[in-house]
Coordinates of C-alpha atoms in Angstrom, one line a residue:
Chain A
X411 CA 0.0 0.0 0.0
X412 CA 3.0 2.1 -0.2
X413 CA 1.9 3.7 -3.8
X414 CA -0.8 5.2 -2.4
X415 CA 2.0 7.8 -0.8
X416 CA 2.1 9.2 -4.5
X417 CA -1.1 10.7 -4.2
X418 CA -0.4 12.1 -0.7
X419 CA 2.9 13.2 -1.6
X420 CA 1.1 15.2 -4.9
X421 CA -1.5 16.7 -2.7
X422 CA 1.3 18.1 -0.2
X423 CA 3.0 19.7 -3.4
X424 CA -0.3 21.3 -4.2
X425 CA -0.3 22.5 -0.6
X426 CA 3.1 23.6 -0.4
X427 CA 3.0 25.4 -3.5
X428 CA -0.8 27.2 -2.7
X429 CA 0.0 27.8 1.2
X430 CA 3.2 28.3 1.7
X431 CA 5.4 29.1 -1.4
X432 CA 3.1 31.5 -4.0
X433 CA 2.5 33.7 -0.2
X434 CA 6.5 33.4 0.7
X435 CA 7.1 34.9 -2.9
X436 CA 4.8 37.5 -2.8
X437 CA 6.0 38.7 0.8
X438 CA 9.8 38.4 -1.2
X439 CA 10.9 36.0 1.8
X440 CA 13.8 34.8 0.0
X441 CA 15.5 33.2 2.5
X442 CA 12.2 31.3 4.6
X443 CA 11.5 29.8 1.0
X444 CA 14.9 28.9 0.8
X445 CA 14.4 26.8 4.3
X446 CA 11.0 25.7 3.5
X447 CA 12.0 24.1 0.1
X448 CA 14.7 22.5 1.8
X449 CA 13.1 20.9 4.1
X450 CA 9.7 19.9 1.7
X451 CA 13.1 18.1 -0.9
X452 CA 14.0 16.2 2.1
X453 CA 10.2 15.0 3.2
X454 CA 9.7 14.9 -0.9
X455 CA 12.5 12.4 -1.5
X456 CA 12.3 10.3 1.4
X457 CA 8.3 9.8 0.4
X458 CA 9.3 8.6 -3.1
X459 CA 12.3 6.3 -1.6
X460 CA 9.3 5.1 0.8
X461 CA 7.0 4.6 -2.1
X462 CA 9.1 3.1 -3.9
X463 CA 10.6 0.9 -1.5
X464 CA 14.2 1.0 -2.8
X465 CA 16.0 2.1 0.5
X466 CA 18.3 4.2 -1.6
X467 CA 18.4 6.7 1.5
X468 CA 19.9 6.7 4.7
X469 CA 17.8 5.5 7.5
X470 CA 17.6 8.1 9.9
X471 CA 17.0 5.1 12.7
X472 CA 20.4 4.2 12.4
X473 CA 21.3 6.9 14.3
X474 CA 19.1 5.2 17.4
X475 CA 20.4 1.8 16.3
X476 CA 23.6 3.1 17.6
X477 CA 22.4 3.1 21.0
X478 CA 22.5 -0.5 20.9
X479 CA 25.6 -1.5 22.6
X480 CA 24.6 1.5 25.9
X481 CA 21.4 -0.4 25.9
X482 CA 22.8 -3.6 26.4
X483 CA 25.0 -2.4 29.0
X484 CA 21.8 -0.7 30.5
X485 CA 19.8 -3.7 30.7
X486 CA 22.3 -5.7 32.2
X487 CA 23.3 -3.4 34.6
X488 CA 19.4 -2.9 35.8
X489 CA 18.1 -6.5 35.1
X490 CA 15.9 -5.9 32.4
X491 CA 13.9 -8.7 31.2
Chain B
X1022 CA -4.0 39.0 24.0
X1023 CA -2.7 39.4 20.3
X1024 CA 1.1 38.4 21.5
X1025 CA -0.2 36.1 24.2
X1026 CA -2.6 33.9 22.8
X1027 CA -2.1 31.0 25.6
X1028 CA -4.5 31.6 28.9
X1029 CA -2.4 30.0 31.9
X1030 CA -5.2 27.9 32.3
X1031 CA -5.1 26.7 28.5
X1032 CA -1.7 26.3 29.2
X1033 CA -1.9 24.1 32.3
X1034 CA -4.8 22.0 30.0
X1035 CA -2.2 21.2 27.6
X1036 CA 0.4 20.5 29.8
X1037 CA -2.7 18.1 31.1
X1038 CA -3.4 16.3 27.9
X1039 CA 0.5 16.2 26.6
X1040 CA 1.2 13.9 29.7
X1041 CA -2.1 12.2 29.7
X1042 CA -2.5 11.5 25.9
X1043 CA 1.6 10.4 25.6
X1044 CA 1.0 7.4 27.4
X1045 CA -2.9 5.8 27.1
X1046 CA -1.1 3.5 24.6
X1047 CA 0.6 1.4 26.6
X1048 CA 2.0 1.6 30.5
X1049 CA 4.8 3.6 31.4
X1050 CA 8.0 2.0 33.2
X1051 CA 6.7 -1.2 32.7
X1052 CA 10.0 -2.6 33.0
X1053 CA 9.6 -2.3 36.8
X1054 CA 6.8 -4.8 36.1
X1055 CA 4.0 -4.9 38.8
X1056 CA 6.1 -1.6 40.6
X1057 CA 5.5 0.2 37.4
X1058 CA 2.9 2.7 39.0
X1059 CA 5.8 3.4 41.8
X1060 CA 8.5 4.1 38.9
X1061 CA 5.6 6.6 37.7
X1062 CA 5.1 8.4 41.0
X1063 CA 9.2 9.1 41.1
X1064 CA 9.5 9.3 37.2
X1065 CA 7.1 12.2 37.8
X1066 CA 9.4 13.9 40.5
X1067 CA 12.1 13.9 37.8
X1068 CA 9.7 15.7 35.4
X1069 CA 8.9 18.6 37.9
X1070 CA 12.8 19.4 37.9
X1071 CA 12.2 19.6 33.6
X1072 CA 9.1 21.8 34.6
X1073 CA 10.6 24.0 37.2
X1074 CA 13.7 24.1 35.2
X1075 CA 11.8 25.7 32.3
X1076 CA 9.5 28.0 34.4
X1077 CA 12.1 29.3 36.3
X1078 CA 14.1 30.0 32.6
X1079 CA 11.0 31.9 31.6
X1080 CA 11.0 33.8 34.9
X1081 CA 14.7 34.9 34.1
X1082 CA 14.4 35.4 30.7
X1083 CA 10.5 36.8 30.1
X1084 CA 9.5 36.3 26.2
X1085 CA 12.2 34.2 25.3
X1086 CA 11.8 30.7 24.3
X1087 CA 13.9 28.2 25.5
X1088 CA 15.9 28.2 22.1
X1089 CA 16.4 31.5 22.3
X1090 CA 17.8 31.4 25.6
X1091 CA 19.9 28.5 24.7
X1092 CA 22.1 30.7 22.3
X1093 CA 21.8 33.7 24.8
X1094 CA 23.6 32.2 27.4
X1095 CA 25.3 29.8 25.9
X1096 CA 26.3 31.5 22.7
X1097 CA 25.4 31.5 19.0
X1098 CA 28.1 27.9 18.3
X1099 CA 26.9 26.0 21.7
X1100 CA 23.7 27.1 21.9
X1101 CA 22.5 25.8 18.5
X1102 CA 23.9 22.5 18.9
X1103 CA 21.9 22.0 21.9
X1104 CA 19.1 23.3 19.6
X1105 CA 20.2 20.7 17.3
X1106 CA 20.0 17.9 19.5
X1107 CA 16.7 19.1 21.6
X1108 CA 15.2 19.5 17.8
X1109 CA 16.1 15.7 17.6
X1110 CA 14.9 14.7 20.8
X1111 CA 11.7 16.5 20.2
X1112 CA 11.7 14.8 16.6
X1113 CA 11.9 11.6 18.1
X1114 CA 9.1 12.0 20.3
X1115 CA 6.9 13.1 17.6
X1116 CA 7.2 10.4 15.1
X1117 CA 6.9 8.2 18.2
X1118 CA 3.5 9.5 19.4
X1119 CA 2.2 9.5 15.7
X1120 CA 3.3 5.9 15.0
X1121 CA 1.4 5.0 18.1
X1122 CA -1.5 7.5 16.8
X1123 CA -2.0 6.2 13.6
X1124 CA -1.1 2.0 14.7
X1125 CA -4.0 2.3 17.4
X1126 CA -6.6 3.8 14.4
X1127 CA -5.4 1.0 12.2
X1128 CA -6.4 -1.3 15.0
X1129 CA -9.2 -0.5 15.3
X1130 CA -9.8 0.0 11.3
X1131 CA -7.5 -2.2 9.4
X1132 CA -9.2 -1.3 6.3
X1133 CA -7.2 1.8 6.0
X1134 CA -3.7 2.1 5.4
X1135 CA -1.5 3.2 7.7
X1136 CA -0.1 5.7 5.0
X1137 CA -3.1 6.9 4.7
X1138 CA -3.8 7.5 8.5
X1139 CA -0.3 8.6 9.2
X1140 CA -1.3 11.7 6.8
X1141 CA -4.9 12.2 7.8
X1142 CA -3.3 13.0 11.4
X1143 CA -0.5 15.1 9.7
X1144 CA -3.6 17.2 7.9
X1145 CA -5.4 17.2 11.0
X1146 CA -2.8 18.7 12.9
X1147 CA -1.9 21.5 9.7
X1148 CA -5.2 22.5 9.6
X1149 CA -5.0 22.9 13.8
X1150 CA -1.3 24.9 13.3
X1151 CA -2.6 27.3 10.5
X1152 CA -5.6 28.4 12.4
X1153 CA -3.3 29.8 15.1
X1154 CA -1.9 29.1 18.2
X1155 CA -4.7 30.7 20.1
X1156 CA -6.8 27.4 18.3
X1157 CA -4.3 25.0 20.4
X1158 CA -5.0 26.7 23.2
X1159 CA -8.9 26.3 22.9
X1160 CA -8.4 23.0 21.5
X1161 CA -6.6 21.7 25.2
X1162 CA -9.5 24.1 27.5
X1163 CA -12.1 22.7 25.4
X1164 CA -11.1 18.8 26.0
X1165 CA -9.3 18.9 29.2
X1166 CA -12.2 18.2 31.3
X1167 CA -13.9 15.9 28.8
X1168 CA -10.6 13.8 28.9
X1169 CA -10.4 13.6 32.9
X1170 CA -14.5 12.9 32.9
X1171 CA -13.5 10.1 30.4
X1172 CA -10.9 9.1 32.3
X1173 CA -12.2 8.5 35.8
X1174 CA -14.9 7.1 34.2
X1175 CA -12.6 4.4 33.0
X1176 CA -10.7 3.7 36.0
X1177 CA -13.8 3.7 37.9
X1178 CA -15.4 1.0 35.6
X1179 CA -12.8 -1.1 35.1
X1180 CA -12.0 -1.7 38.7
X1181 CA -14.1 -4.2 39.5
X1182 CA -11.7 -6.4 37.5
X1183 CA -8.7 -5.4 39.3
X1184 CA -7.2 -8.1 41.1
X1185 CA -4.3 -6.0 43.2
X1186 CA -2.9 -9.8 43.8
X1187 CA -1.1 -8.9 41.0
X1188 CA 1.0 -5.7 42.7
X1189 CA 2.8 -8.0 44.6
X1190 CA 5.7 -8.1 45.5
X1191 CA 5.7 -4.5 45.8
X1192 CA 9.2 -2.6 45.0
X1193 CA 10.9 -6.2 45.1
X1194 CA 13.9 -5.5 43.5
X1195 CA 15.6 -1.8 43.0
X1196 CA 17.2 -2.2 39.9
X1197 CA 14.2 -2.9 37.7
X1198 CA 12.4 -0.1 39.7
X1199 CA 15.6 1.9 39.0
X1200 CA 15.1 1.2 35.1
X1201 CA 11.1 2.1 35.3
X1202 CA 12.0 5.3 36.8
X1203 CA 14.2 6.2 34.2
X1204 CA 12.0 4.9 31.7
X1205 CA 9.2 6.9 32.8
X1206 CA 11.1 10.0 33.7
X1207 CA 11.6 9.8 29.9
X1208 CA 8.2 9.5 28.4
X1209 CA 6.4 11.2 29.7
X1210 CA 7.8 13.3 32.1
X1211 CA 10.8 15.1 30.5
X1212 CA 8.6 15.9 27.7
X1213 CA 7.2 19.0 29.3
X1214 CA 10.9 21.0 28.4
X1215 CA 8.8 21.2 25.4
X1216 CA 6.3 23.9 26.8
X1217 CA 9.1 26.2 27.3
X1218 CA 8.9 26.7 23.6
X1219 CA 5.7 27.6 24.4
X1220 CA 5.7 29.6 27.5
X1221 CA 6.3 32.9 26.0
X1222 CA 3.3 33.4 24.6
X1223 CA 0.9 32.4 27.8
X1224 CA -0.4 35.2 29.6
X1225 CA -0.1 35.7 33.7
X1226 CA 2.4 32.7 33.5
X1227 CA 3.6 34.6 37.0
X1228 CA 0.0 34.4 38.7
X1229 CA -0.7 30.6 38.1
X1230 CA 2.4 28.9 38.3
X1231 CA 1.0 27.0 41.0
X1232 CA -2.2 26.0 38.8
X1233 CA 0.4 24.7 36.4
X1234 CA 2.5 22.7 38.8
X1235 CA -1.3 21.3 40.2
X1236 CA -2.4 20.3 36.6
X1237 CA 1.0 18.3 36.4
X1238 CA 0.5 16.3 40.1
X1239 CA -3.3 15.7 39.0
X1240 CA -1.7 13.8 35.4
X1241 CA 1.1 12.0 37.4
X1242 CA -1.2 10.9 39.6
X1243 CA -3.7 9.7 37.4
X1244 CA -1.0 8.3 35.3
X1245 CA -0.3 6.1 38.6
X1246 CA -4.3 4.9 39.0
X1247 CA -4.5 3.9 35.5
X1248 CA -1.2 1.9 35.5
X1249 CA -1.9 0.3 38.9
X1250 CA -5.2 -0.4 37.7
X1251 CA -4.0 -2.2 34.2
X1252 CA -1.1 -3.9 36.0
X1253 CA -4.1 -5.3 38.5
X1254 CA -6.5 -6.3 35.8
X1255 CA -4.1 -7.6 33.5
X1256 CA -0.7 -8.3 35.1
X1257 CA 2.6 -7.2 34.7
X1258 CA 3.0 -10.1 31.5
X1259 CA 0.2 -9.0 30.0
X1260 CA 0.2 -5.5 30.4
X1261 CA 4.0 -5.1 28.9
X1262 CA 3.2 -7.9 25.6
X1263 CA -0.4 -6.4 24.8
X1264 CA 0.0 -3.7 22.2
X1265 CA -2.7 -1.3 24.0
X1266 CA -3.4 -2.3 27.4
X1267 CA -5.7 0.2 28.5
X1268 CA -7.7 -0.5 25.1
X1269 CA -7.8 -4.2 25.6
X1270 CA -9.0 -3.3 29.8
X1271 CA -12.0 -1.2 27.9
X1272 CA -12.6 -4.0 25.8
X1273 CA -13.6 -6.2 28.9
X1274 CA -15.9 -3.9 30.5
X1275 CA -19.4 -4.5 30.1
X1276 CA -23.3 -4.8 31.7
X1277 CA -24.9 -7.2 30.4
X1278 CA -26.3 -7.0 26.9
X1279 CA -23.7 -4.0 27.0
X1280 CA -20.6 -4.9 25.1
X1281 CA -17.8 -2.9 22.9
X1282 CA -17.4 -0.1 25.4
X1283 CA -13.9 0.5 24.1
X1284 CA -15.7 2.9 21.4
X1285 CA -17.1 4.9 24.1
X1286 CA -13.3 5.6 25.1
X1287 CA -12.4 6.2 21.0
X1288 CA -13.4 10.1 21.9
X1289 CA -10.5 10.0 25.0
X1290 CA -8.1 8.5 22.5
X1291 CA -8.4 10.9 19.5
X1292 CA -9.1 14.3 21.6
X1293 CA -6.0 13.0 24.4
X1294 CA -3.6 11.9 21.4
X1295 CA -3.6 14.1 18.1
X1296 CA -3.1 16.9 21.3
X1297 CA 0.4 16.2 22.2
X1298 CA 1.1 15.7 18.4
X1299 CA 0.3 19.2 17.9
X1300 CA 2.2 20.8 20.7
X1301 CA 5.3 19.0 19.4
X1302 CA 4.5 19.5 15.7
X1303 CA 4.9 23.1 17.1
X1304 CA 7.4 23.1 18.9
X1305 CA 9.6 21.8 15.9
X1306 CA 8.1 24.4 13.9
X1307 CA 9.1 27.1 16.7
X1308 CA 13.0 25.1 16.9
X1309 CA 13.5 25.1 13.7
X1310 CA 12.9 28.8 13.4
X1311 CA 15.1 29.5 16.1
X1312 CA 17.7 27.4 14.5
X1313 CA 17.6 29.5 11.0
X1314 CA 16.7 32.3 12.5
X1315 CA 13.4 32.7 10.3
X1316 CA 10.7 35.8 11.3
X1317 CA 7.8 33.1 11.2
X1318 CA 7.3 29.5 11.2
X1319 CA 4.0 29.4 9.2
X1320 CA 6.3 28.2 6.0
X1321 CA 8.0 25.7 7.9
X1322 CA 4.3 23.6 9.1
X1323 CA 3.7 21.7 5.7
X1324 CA 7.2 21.0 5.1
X1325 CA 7.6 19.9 8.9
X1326 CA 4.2 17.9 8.6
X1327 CA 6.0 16.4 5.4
X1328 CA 9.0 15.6 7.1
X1329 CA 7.2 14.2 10.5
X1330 CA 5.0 12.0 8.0
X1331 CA 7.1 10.4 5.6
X1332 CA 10.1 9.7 8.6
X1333 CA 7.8 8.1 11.2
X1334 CA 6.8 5.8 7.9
X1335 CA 10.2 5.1 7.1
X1336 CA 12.0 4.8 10.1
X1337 CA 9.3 2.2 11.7
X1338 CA 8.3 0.2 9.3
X1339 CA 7.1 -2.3 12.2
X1340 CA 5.9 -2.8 15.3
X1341 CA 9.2 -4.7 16.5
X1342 CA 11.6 -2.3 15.1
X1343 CA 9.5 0.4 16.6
X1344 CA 9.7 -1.5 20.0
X1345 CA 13.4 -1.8 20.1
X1346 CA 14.2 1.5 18.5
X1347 CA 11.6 4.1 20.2
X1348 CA 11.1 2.3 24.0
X1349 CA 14.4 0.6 24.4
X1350 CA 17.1 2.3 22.4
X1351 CA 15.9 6.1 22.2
X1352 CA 15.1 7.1 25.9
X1353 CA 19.3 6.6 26.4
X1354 CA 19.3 9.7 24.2
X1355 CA 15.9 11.8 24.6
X1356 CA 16.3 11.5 28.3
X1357 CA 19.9 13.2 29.0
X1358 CA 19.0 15.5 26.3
X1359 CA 15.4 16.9 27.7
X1360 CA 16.8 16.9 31.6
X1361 CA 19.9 18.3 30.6
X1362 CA 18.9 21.0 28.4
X1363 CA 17.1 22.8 30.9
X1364 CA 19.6 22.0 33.5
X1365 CA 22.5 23.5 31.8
X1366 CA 20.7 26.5 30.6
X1367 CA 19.7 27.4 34.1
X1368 CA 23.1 26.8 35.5
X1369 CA 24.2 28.6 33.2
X1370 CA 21.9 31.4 33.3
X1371 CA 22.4 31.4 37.0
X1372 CA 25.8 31.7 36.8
X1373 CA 25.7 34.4 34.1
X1374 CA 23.3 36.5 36.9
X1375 CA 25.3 36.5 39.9
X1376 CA 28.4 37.7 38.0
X1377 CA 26.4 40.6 36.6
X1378 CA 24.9 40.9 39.7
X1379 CA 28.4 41.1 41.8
X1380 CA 30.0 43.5 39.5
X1381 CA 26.8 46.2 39.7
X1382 CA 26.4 45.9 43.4
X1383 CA 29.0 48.2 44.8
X1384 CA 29.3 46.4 48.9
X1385 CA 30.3 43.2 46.9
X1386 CA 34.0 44.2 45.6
X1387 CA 36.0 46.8 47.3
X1388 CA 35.0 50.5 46.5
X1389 CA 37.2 52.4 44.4
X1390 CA 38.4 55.5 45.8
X1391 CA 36.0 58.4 44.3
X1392 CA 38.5 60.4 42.0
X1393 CA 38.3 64.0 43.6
X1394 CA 35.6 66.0 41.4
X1395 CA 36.8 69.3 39.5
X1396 CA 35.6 72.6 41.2
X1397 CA 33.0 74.1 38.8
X1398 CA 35.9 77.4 37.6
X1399 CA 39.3 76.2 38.0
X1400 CA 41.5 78.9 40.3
X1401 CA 43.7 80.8 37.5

């Protein structure tokens, strides 16, 4: 069911481009558009990776996957079942 | 009113419902097994440090949020790497409370995907952000009491199941009680840091600061009830394996003819948990405007929403994963970062006061001698 984050994915476009980008450029905020953009590619990308199912990105749960080993030490320490 | 649009009364309801709708899912400190409702009760002593910790910033620094102060005190190079990492923390937490959001609607409805849910909450909580923060405010009065009238009502309804055979031993051992603490000092507890993105823009925050610190005994509290409660009905084995505990406790209440109470509850669940997904959708909208130093966040709450959406999808793609990652693995990092945060910054500040305040005060440092002032016409 993954495919059906196209559509989502086109309606946030529509959004983004109707609420937040045709108002940035009118008000000639440059530099908010510059950080909302940004941030849309990221959310943007990831979607279609997620659609898509190819895993091309990095997984941003790595970065708690590397709690692992502090867990484990954690647990043992504490006696968690 | 038009740069305060929090009441402290609004305020203290959402301080109410982001405590309250964090955890219905599932029972906090569980690892302390059947002592989980006593890792709640000290859990929550932890989280009034977080909360006096932020109030007390706010006191010091009036207007400012938390972010703000960060660099202030710290500096422009420190200050936004803590930013960076509380923006994590709080990122975290978010995607964590949404997975939970949008896995309990699909439990309920499996017909829907969970795409489709996890987006239908993001909307939800867009549509809430670009109406204004004065709407979150309203949102939290509006429900607060609904929420506690549903919740008593559960507790009291479900008790004749309890069987409190099933709290004992009480506080056996230390260390697993240790590891609930900690655990539950985590979520939910530490999350209130979050409102000091938020306390700025309440009004008379001075006046009620004891309605605030009230609202957050009356959660903890409750929090307490409702776990002792599950952990009698179902047991500590059953309370940490079933996905939603206090759901499956609603499912076994009934009179009679009277069965599927549970949907009674569904109003609890969907008031008490898109709330705290809004306050931290916001607060990430606030932290990364503080970060990039951007005049207004209103930009930022569709990409954000994007972000939050798509990330929570990709990062749990199931239940297990989500298990490990988000209740075992992240609390080592959330929890030094929320406690910390505010700790350091009011050191810090503190620090930063009583120099300024020893080199104005003239008894603290040995006078100078006054230089001998000019007559007004200088003898010729």
């Amino acid at each position: 069911m993954a495919s059906v984050l196209y559509y989502i994915l086109i309606l946030f476009v529509l959004l983004f481009i109707f609420l937040a980008l045709i108002p940035s450029l009118k008000q000639k905020a440059y530099y908010e558009i510059l950080v909302a953009t940004c941030l849309f590619l990221i959310g943007l990308s990831y979607g279609v990776d997620y659609a898509l199912q190819s895993s091309i990105l990095p997984n941003p749960n790595k970065f708690l996957a590397m709690f692992k080993p502090v867990y484990q030490a954690f647990s043992g320490f504490f006696e968690i079942k | 009113m038009e740069n305060r649009p929090i009441s402290s009364q609004q305020f203290s309801a959402l301080l109410f419902l982001l405590l309250i709708g964090s955890v219905l899912v599932y029972v906090p400190g569980i690892t302390a097994a059947q002592s989980a409702w006593i890792a709640i009760l000290a859990g929550a002593v932890i989280g009034i440090w977080v909360l006096y910790a932020v109030i007390s910033l706010h006191e010091m620094f009036p207007g400012q949020r938390i972010t703000q102060i960060s660099t202030l005190v710290l500096g422009k190079v420190p200050g936004t790497i803590l930013n960076i990492l509380f923006l994590w923390s709080i990122f975290i937490f978010a995607c964590g409370l949404l997975y939970d959001f949008y896995i309990l609607l699909n439990f309920i409805n499996p017909a829907i995907a969970v795409e489709v849910l996890c987006f239908i909450i993001i909307l939800t909580c867009v549509y809430c952000l670009y109406q204004g923060l004065n709407i979150i405010g309203r949102l939290g009065e509006l429900s607060v009491w609904i929420s506690l009238i549903f919740l008593i009502l559960g507790i009291g309804i479900a008790l004749p199941l309890a069987d409190f055979s099933n709290l004992k031993p009480l506080a056996s051992a230390w260390k697993p009680l240790a590891a609930g603490t900690f655990f539950s000092a985590d979520w939910p507890f530490a999350i209130v840091v979050v409102l000091g993105l938020f306390l700025p823009l309440v009004a008379t925050i001075k006046e009620h600061t004891k309605q605030i610190y009230g609202w957050y005994l009356i959660s903890a509290l409750l929090l307490a009830i409702l776990s002792a409660e599950t952990l009698a009905i179902l047991g500590p084995e059953l309370s940490e394996s079933t996905r939603f505990p206090l759901f499956l406790i609603y499912r076994l209440i009934g009179f009679g003819e009277f069965r599927r109470l549970e949907l009674i509850f569904l109003f609890l669940w969907l008031i008490s948990g898109i709330t705290p997904i809004i306050i931290l959708y916001q607060g990430l909208n606030f932290i990364v405007q503080d970060i990039f130093r951007l005049k207004d966040y209103i930009k930022l709450i569709l990409p954000l929403g994007l972000v939050l959406g798509v990330f929570t999808l990709y990062m749990f793609p199931s239940d297990m994963l989500y298990d490990i990652l988000e209740n075992k693995y992240s609390p080592l990092f959330t929890f030094p970062v929320n406690f910390l945060y505010p700790t350091l910054l009011l050191l810090a500040a503190g620090i930063q006061k009583k120099r300024a305040s020893s080199k104005s005060t003239p008894g603290s440092a040995p006078a100078r001698p006054e230089k001998p002032s000019l007559p007004a016409t200088r003898p010729r």
